[in-house]
Amino acid sequence: LCVLWIITFLSTVLLDVDLGLIIGVIFSFLIVLLRSSVPSVDVLQRDSDSQVWLDREKYQISSDSKYLIVQIRGPLNFLTKNYIKSLISVQVGIDQNKSKFKRNSV
């Protein structure tokens, strides 16, 4: 967000007020477009004390459960499929080459 202000300020000062504001609006639109098109993955685990599903990275969880919930935030389509698979394998700690869910290519 700070980068947006700096680019808008510099383009307004160095080029022109109208052109600088147009550059700022276009750059802001590009930032929103990129943030909404890149998915993120959160892994939730059940807390044994409160029985609530919490994010493993944000909270210290004392868990007895063997189950996890994978929460995908963002678009899920054919363009982001491989990226999401790699994010899930990193978050959960599964090697994609040794996974039992791996599909065989025909």
mmCIF file with all atom_site columns, N, CA and C in Angstrom, residues 43-98:
data_model
loop_
_atom_site.group_PDB
_atom_site.id
_atom_site.type_symbol
_atom_site.label_atom_id
_atom_site.label_alt_id
_atom_site.label_comp_id
_atom_site.label_asym_id
_atom_site.label_entity_id
_atom_site.label_seq_id
_atom_site.pdbx_PDB_ins_code
_atom_site.Cartn_x
_atom_site.Cartn_y
_atom_site.Cartn_z
_atom_site.occupancy
_atom_site.B_iso_or_equiv
_atom_site.pdbx_formal_charge
_atom_site.auth_seq_id
_atom_site.auth_comp_id
_atom_site.auth_asym_id
_atom_site.auth_atom_id
_atom_site.pdbx_PDB_model_num
ATOM 1   N N  . VAL A 1 43 ? -4.243  -23.952 7.086   1.00 0.00 ? 43 VAL A N  1
ATOM 2   C CA . VAL A 1 43 ? -4.505  -25.282 7.632   1.00 0.00 ? 43 VAL A CA 1
ATOM 3   C C  . VAL A 1 43 ? -5.052  -25.104 9.039   1.00 0.00 ? 43 VAL A C  1
ATOM 4   N N  . LEU A 1 44 ? -6.264  -25.617 9.260   1.00 0.00 ? 44 LEU A N  1
ATOM 5   C CA . LEU A 1 44 ? -6.929  -25.509 10.548  1.00 0.00 ? 44 LEU A CA 1
ATOM 6   C C  . LEU A 1 44 ? -6.841  -26.833 11.285  1.00 0.00 ? 44 LEU A C  1
ATOM 7   N N  . GLN A 1 45 ? -6.672  -26.745 12.593  1.00 0.00 ? 45 GLN A N  1
ATOM 8   C CA . GLN A 1 45 ? -6.587  -27.929 13.432  1.00 0.00 ? 45 GLN A CA 1
ATOM 9   C C  . GLN A 1 45 ? -7.444  -27.698 14.665  1.00 0.00 ? 45 GLN A C  1
ATOM 10  N N  . ARG A 1 46 ? -8.060  -28.754 15.141  1.00 0.00 ? 46 ARG A N  1
ATOM 11  C CA . ARG A 1 46 ? -8.974  -28.635 16.277  1.00 0.00 ? 46 ARG A CA 1
ATOM 12  C C  . ARG A 1 46 ? -8.202  -28.542 17.579  1.00 0.00 ? 46 ARG A C  1
ATOM 13  N N  . ASP A 1 47 ? -8.549  -27.539 18.365  1.00 0.00 ? 47 ASP A N  1
ATOM 14  C CA . ASP A 1 47 ? -7.944  -27.355 19.687  1.00 0.00 ? 47 ASP A CA 1
ATOM 15  C C  . ASP A 1 47 ? -8.607  -28.316 20.659  1.00 0.00 ? 47 ASP A C  1
ATOM 16  N N  . SER A 1 48 ? -7.801  -29.068 21.377  1.00 0.00 ? 48 SER A N  1
ATOM 17  C CA . SER A 1 48 ? -8.368  -30.072 22.288  1.00 0.00 ? 48 SER A CA 1
ATOM 18  C C  . SER A 1 48 ? -9.026  -29.437 23.512  1.00 0.00 ? 48 SER A C  1
ATOM 19  N N  . ASP A 1 49 ? -8.637  -28.222 23.863  1.00 0.00 ? 49 ASP A N  1
ATOM 20  C CA . ASP A 1 49 ? -9.228  -27.574 25.041  1.00 0.00 ? 49 ASP A CA 1
ATOM 21  C C  . ASP A 1 49 ? -10.604 -26.979 24.732  1.00 0.00 ? 49 ASP A C  1
ATOM 22  N N  . SER A 1 50 ? -10.701 -26.226 23.627  1.00 0.00 ? 50 SER A N  1
ATOM 23  C CA . SER A 1 50 ? -11.945 -25.515 23.344  1.00 0.00 ? 50 SER A CA 1
ATOM 24  C C  . SER A 1 50 ? -12.776 -26.146 22.236  1.00 0.00 ? 50 SER A C  1
ATOM 25  N N  . GLN A 1 51 ? -12.255 -27.190 21.564  1.00 0.00 ? 51 GLN A N  1
ATOM 26  C CA . GLN A 1 51 ? -12.953 -27.870 20.471  1.00 0.00 ? 51 GLN A CA 1
ATOM 27  C C  . GLN A 1 51 ? -13.309 -26.920 19.324  1.00 0.00 ? 51 GLN A C  1
ATOM 28  N N  . VAL A 1 52 ? -12.455 -25.946 19.080  1.00 0.00 ? 52 VAL A N  1
ATOM 29  C CA . VAL A 1 52 ? -12.641 -24.974 18.008  1.00 0.00 ? 52 VAL A CA 1
ATOM 30  C C  . VAL A 1 52 ? -11.541 -25.197 16.977  1.00 0.00 ? 52 VAL A C  1
ATOM 31  N N  . TRP A 1 53 ? -11.881 -25.046 15.697  1.00 0.00 ? 53 TRP A N  1
ATOM 32  C CA . TRP A 1 53 ? -10.890 -25.176 14.638  1.00 0.00 ? 53 TRP A CA 1
ATOM 33  C C  . TRP A 1 53 ? -10.128 -23.863 14.507  1.00 0.00 ? 53 TRP A C  1
ATOM 34  N N  . LEU A 1 54 ? -8.793  -23.922 14.669  1.00 0.00 ? 54 LEU A N  1
ATOM 35  C CA . LEU A 1 54 ? -7.952  -22.732 14.640  1.00 0.00 ? 54 LEU A CA 1
ATOM 36  C C  . LEU A 1 54 ? -6.824  -22.906 13.634  1.00 0.00 ? 54 LEU A C  1
ATOM 37  N N  . ASP A 1 55 ? -6.311  -21.779 13.162  1.00 0.00 ? 55 ASP A N  1
ATOM 38  C CA . ASP A 1 55 ? -5.187  -21.788 12.232  1.00 0.00 ? 55 ASP A CA 1
ATOM 39  C C  . ASP A 1 55 ? -3.917  -22.207 12.977  1.00 0.00 ? 55 ASP A C  1
ATOM 40  N N  . ARG A 1 56 ? -3.196  -23.175 12.396  1.00 0.00 ? 56 ARG A N  1
ATOM 41  C CA . ARG A 1 56 ? -2.002  -23.700 13.061  1.00 0.00 ? 56 ARG A CA 1
ATOM 42  C C  . ARG A 1 56 ? -0.881  -22.675 13.133  1.00 0.00 ? 56 ARG A C  1
ATOM 43  N N  . GLU A 1 57 ? -0.798  -21.785 12.163  1.00 0.00 ? 57 GLU A N  1
ATOM 44  C CA . GLU A 1 57 ? 0.302   -20.814 12.148  1.00 0.00 ? 57 GLU A CA 1
ATOM 45  C C  . GLU A 1 57 ? 0.061   -19.643 13.095  1.00 0.00 ? 57 GLU A C  1
ATOM 46  N N  . LYS A 1 58 ? -1.182  -19.299 13.351  1.00 0.00 ? 58 LYS A N  1
ATOM 47  C CA . LYS A 1 58 ? -1.495  -18.137 14.182  1.00 0.00 ? 58 LYS A CA 1
ATOM 48  C C  . LYS A 1 58 ? -1.618  -18.463 15.664  1.00 0.00 ? 58 LYS A C  1
ATOM 49  N N  . TYR A 1 59 ? -2.024  -19.692 15.985  1.00 0.00 ? 59 TYR A N  1
ATOM 50  C CA . TYR A 1 59 ? -2.300  -20.055 17.373  1.00 0.00 ? 59 TYR A CA 1
ATOM 51  C C  . TYR A 1 59 ? -1.456  -21.245 17.800  1.00 0.00 ? 59 TYR A C  1
ATOM 52  N N  . GLN A 1 60 ? -1.105  -21.270 19.069  1.00 0.00 ? 60 GLN A N  1
ATOM 53  C CA . GLN A 1 60 ? -0.445  -22.430 19.657  1.00 0.00 ? 60 GLN A CA 1
ATOM 54  C C  . GLN A 1 60 ? -1.542  -23.406 20.068  1.00 0.00 ? 60 GLN A C  1
ATOM 55  N N  . ILE A 1 61 ? -1.586  -24.544 19.392  1.00 0.00 ? 61 ILE A N  1
ATOM 56  C CA . ILE A 1 61 ? -2.690  -25.470 19.578  1.00 0.00 ? 61 ILE A CA 1
ATOM 57  C C  . ILE A 1 61 ? -2.194  -26.735 20.259  1.00 0.00 ? 61 ILE A C  1
ATOM 58  N N  . SER A 1 62 ? -2.898  -27.126 21.312  1.00 0.00 ? 62 SER A N  1
ATOM 59  C CA . SER A 1 62 ? -2.647  -28.428 21.925  1.00 0.00 ? 62 SER A CA 1
ATOM 60  C C  . SER A 1 62 ? -3.672  -29.380 21.337  1.00 0.00 ? 62 SER A C  1
ATOM 61  N N  . SER A 1 63 ? -3.241  -30.160 20.359  1.00 0.00 ? 63 SER A N  1
ATOM 62  C CA . SER A 1 63 ? -4.181  -30.952 19.601  1.00 0.00 ? 63 SER A CA 1
ATOM 63  C C  . SER A 1 63 ? -3.966  -32.436 19.809  1.00 0.00 ? 63 SER A C  1
ATOM 64  N N  . ASP A 1 64 ? -5.084  -33.156 19.923  1.00 0.00 ? 64 ASP A N  1
ATOM 65  C CA . ASP A 1 64 ? -5.057  -34.604 19.966  1.00 0.00 ? 64 ASP A CA 1
ATOM 66  C C  . ASP A 1 64 ? -5.641  -35.175 18.682  1.00 0.00 ? 64 ASP A C  1
ATOM 67  N N  . SER A 1 65 ? -6.166  -34.310 17.834  1.00 0.00 ? 65 SER A N  1
ATOM 68  C CA . SER A 1 65 ? -6.873  -34.751 16.642  1.00 0.00 ? 65 SER A CA 1
ATOM 69  C C  . SER A 1 65 ? -5.912  -35.092 15.515  1.00 0.00 ? 65 SER A C  1
ATOM 70  N N  . LYS A 1 66 ? -6.286  -36.069 14.731  1.00 0.00 ? 66 LYS A N  1
ATOM 71  C CA . LYS A 1 66 ? -5.479  -36.433 13.579  1.00 0.00 ? 66 LYS A CA 1
ATOM 72  C C  . LYS A 1 66 ? -6.043  -35.811 12.308  1.00 0.00 ? 66 LYS A C  1
ATOM 73  N N  . TYR A 1 67 ? -7.106  -35.037 12.415  1.00 0.00 ? 67 TYR A N  1
ATOM 74  C CA . TYR A 1 67 ? -7.752  -34.437 11.267  1.00 0.00 ? 67 TYR A CA 1
ATOM 75  C C  . TYR A 1 67 ? -7.323  -32.989 11.091  1.00 0.00 ? 67 TYR A C  1
ATOM 76  N N  . LEU A 1 68 ? -7.270  -32.566 9.843   1.00 0.00 ? 68 LEU A N  1
ATOM 77  C CA . LEU A 1 68 ? -6.946  -31.184 9.486   1.00 0.00 ? 68 LEU A CA 1
ATOM 78  C C  . LEU A 1 68 ? -8.003  -30.680 8.517   1.00 0.00 ? 68 LEU A C  1
ATOM 79  N N  . ILE A 1 69 ? -8.220  -29.392 8.528   1.00 0.00 ? 69 ILE A N  1
ATOM 80  C CA . ILE A 1 69 ? -9.063  -28.740 7.534   1.00 0.00 ? 69 ILE A CA 1
ATOM 81  C C  . ILE A 1 69 ? -8.173  -27.811 6.724   1.00 0.00 ? 69 ILE A C  1
ATOM 82  N N  . VAL A 1 70 ? -8.262  -27.938 5.416   1.00 0.00 ? 70 VAL A N  1
ATOM 83  C CA . VAL A 1 70 ? -7.508  -27.066 4.523   1.00 0.00 ? 70 VAL A CA 1
ATOM 84  C C  . VAL A 1 70 ? -8.474  -26.028 3.985   1.00 0.00 ? 70 VAL A C  1
ATOM 85  N N  . GLN A 1 71 ? -8.191  -24.762 4.277   1.00 0.00 ? 71 GLN A N  1
ATOM 86  C CA . GLN A 1 71 ? -9.054  -23.672 3.865   1.00 0.00 ? 71 GLN A CA 1
ATOM 87  C C  . GLN A 1 71 ? -8.354  -22.898 2.754   1.00 0.00 ? 71 GLN A C  1
ATOM 88  N N  . ILE A 1 72 ? -8.982  -22.831 1.583   1.00 0.00 ? 72 ILE A N  1
ATOM 89  C CA . ILE A 1 72 ? -8.403  -22.139 0.431   1.00 0.00 ? 72 ILE A CA 1
ATOM 90  C C  . ILE A 1 72 ? -9.093  -20.797 0.291   1.00 0.00 ? 72 ILE A C  1
ATOM 91  N N  . ARG A 1 73 ? -8.302  -19.748 0.324   1.00 0.00 ? 73 ARG A N  1
ATOM 92  C CA . ARG A 1 73 ? -8.828  -18.396 0.161   1.00 0.00 ? 73 ARG A CA 1
ATOM 93  C C  . ARG A 1 73 ? -8.375  -17.870 -1.185  1.00 0.00 ? 73 ARG A C  1
ATOM 94  N N  . GLY A 1 74 ? -9.312  -17.619 -2.042  1.00 0.00 ? 74 GLY A N  1
ATOM 95  C CA . GLY A 1 74 ? -8.994  -17.128 -3.369  1.00 0.00 ? 74 GLY A CA 1
ATOM 96  C C  . GLY A 1 74 ? -9.572  -18.040 -4.428  1.00 0.00 ? 74 GLY A C  1
ATOM 97  N N  . PRO A 1 75 ? -9.241  -17.762 -5.669  1.00 0.00 ? 75 PRO A N  1
ATOM 98  C CA . PRO A 1 75 ? -9.831  -18.533 -6.764  1.00 0.00 ? 75 PRO A CA 1
ATOM 99  C C  . PRO A 1 75 ? -9.266  -19.947 -6.833  1.00 0.00 ? 75 PRO A C  1
ATOM 100 N N  . LEU A 1 76 ? -10.138 -20.882 -7.159  1.00 0.00 ? 76 LEU A N  1
ATOM 101 C CA . LEU A 1 76 ? -9.752  -22.271 -7.362  1.00 0.00 ? 76 LEU A CA 1
ATOM 102 C C  . LEU A 1 76 ? -10.212 -22.656 -8.759  1.00 0.00 ? 76 LEU A C  1
ATOM 103 N N  . ASN A 1 77 ? -9.283  -22.671 -9.705  1.00 0.00 ? 77 ASN A N  1
ATOM 104 C CA . ASN A 1 77 ? -9.600  -23.012 -11.077 1.00 0.00 ? 77 ASN A CA 1
ATOM 105 C C  . ASN A 1 77 ? -8.423  -23.751 -11.697 1.00 0.00 ? 77 ASN A C  1
ATOM 106 N N  . PHE A 1 78 ? -8.502  -24.027 -12.983 1.00 0.00 ? 78 PHE A N  1
ATOM 107 C CA . PHE A 1 78 ? -7.453  -24.812 -13.612 1.00 0.00 ? 78 PHE A CA 1
ATOM 108 C C  . PHE A 1 78 ? -6.122  -24.066 -13.680 1.00 0.00 ? 78 PHE A C  1
ATOM 109 N N  . LEU A 1 79 ? -6.141  -22.764 -13.619 1.00 0.00 ? 79 LEU A N  1
ATOM 110 C CA . LEU A 1 79 ? -4.894  -21.998 -13.647 1.00 0.00 ? 79 LEU A CA 1
ATOM 111 C C  . LEU A 1 79 ? -4.142  -22.072 -12.322 1.00 0.00 ? 79 LEU A C  1
ATOM 112 N N  . THR A 1 80 ? -4.861  -22.161 -11.227 1.00 0.00 ? 80 THR A N  1
ATOM 113 C CA . THR A 1 80 ? -4.228  -22.144 -9.907  1.00 0.00 ? 80 THR A CA 1
ATOM 114 C C  . THR A 1 80 ? -4.141  -23.524 -9.267  1.00 0.00 ? 80 THR A C  1
ATOM 115 N N  . LYS A 1 81 ? -4.528  -24.566 -9.990  1.00 0.00 ? 81 LYS A N  1
ATOM 116 C CA . LYS A 1 81 ? -4.582  -25.923 -9.428  1.00 0.00 ? 81 LYS A CA 1
ATOM 117 C C  . LYS A 1 81 ? -3.223  -26.385 -8.924  1.00 0.00 ? 81 LYS A C  1
ATOM 118 N N  . ASN A 1 82 ? -2.191  -26.298 -9.744  1.00 0.00 ? 82 ASN A N  1
ATOM 119 C CA . ASN A 1 82 ? -0.867  -26.777 -9.343  1.00 0.00 ? 82 ASN A CA 1
ATOM 120 C C  . ASN A 1 82 ? -0.269  -25.916 -8.229  1.00 0.00 ? 82 ASN A C  1
ATOM 121 N N  . TYR A 1 83 ? -0.531  -24.634 -8.280  1.00 0.00 ? 83 TYR A N  1
ATOM 122 C CA . TYR A 1 83 ? -0.038  -23.735 -7.231  1.00 0.00 ? 83 TYR A CA 1
ATOM 123 C C  . TYR A 1 83 ? -0.673  -24.081 -5.885  1.00 0.00 ? 83 TYR A C  1
ATOM 124 N N  . ILE A 1 84 ? -1.975  -24.352 -5.888  1.00 0.00 ? 84 ILE A N  1
ATOM 125 C CA . ILE A 1 84 ? -2.667  -24.705 -4.650  1.00 0.00 ? 84 ILE A CA 1
ATOM 126 C C  . ILE A 1 84 ? -2.193  -26.058 -4.137  1.00 0.00 ? 84 ILE A C  1
ATOM 127 N N  . LYS A 1 85 ? -1.959  -27.011 -5.049  1.00 0.00 ? 85 LYS A N  1
ATOM 128 C CA . LYS A 1 85 ? -1.446  -28.311 -4.620  1.00 0.00 ? 85 LYS A CA 1
ATOM 129 C C  . LYS A 1 85 ? -0.091  -28.172 -3.947  1.00 0.00 ? 85 LYS A C  1
ATOM 130 N N  . SER A 1 86 ? 0.765   -27.326 -4.494  1.00 0.00 ? 86 SER A N  1
ATOM 131 C CA . SER A 1 86 ? 2.078   -27.137 -3.872  1.00 0.00 ? 86 SER A CA 1
ATOM 132 C C  . SER A 1 86 ? 1.959   -26.408 -2.538  1.00 0.00 ? 86 SER A C  1
ATOM 133 N N  . LEU A 1 87 ? 1.041   -25.442 -2.431  1.00 0.00 ? 87 LEU A N  1
ATOM 134 C CA . LEU A 1 87 ? 0.823   -24.760 -1.154  1.00 0.00 ? 87 LEU A CA 1
ATOM 135 C C  . LEU A 1 87 ? 0.318   -25.729 -0.089  1.00 0.00 ? 87 LEU A C  1
ATOM 136 N N  . ILE A 1 88 ? -0.595  -26.597 -0.463  1.00 0.00 ? 88 ILE A N  1
ATOM 137 C CA . ILE A 1 88 ? -1.132  -27.567 0.491   1.00 0.00 ? 88 ILE A CA 1
ATOM 138 C C  . ILE A 1 88 ? -0.044  -28.531 0.934   1.00 0.00 ? 88 ILE A C  1
ATOM 139 N N  . SER A 1 89 ? 0.770   -28.999 -0.003  1.00 0.00 ? 89 SER A N  1
ATOM 140 C CA . SER A 1 89 ? 1.819   -29.946 0.376   1.00 0.00 ? 89 SER A CA 1
ATOM 141 C C  . SER A 1 89 ? 2.853   -29.298 1.290   1.00 0.00 ? 89 SER A C  1
ATOM 142 N N  . VAL A 1 90 ? 3.133   -28.029 1.092   1.00 0.00 ? 90 VAL A N  1
ATOM 143 C CA . VAL A 1 90 ? 4.068   -27.333 1.980   1.00 0.00 ? 90 VAL A CA 1
ATOM 144 C C  . VAL A 1 90 ? 3.449   -27.117 3.354   1.00 0.00 ? 90 VAL A C  1
ATOM 145 N N  . GLN A 1 91 ? 2.186   -26.694 3.391   1.00 0.00 ? 91 GLN A N  1
ATOM 146 C CA . GLN A 1 91 ? 1.529   -26.409 4.673   1.00 0.00 ? 91 GLN A CA 1
ATOM 147 C C  . GLN A 1 91 ? 1.298   -27.668 5.501   1.00 0.00 ? 91 GLN A C  1
ATOM 148 N N  . VAL A 1 92 ? 0.896   -28.747 4.844   1.00 0.00 ? 92 VAL A N  1
ATOM 149 C CA . VAL A 1 92 ? 0.580   -29.975 5.571   1.00 0.00 ? 92 VAL A CA 1
ATOM 150 C C  . VAL A 1 92 ? 1.839   -30.799 5.807   1.00 0.00 ? 92 VAL A C  1
ATOM 151 N N  . GLY A 1 93 ? 2.820   -30.670 4.924   1.00 0.00 ? 93 GLY A N  1
ATOM 152 C CA . GLY A 1 93 ? 4.059   -31.408 5.068   1.00 0.00 ? 93 GLY A CA 1
ATOM 153 C C  . GLY A 1 93 ? 4.045   -32.743 4.347   1.00 0.00 ? 93 GLY A C  1
ATOM 154 N N  . ILE A 1 94 ? 3.349   -32.792 3.218   1.00 0.00 ? 94 ILE A N  1
ATOM 155 C CA . ILE A 1 94 ? 3.270   -34.017 2.427   1.00 0.00 ? 94 ILE A CA 1
ATOM 156 C C  . ILE A 1 94 ? 4.165   -33.868 1.206   1.00 0.00 ? 94 ILE A C  1
ATOM 157 N N  . ASP A 1 95 ? 4.971   -34.903 0.935   1.00 0.00 ? 95 ASP A N  1
ATOM 158 C CA . ASP A 1 95 ? 5.781   -34.921 -0.270  1.00 0.00 ? 95 ASP A CA 1
ATOM 159 C C  . ASP A 1 95 ? 4.884   -35.357 -1.426  1.00 0.00 ? 95 ASP A C  1
ATOM 160 N N  . GLN A 1 96 ? 4.799   -34.536 -2.469  1.00 0.00 ? 96 GLN A N  1
ATOM 161 C CA . GLN A 1 96 ? 3.903   -34.838 -3.584  1.00 0.00 ? 96 GLN A CA 1
ATOM 162 C C  . GLN A 1 96 ? 4.332   -36.086 -4.339  1.00 0.00 ? 96 GLN A C  1
ATOM 163 N N  . ASN A 1 97 ? 5.604   -36.404 -4.352  1.00 0.00 ? 97 ASN A N  1
ATOM 164 C CA . ASN A 1 97 ? 6.075   -37.580 -5.072  1.00 0.00 ? 97 ASN A CA 1
ATOM 165 C C  . ASN A 1 97 ? 5.721   -38.872 -4.361  1.00 0.00 ? 97 ASN A C  1
ATOM 166 N N  . LYS A 1 98 ? 5.570   -38.814 -3.038  1.00 0.00 ? 98 LYS A N  1
ATOM 167 C CA . LYS A 1 98 ? 5.292   -40.020 -2.255  1.00 0.00 ? 98 LYS A CA 1
ATOM 168 C C  . LYS A 1 98 ? 3.842   -40.103 -1.793  1.00 0.00 ? 98 LYS A C  1
#
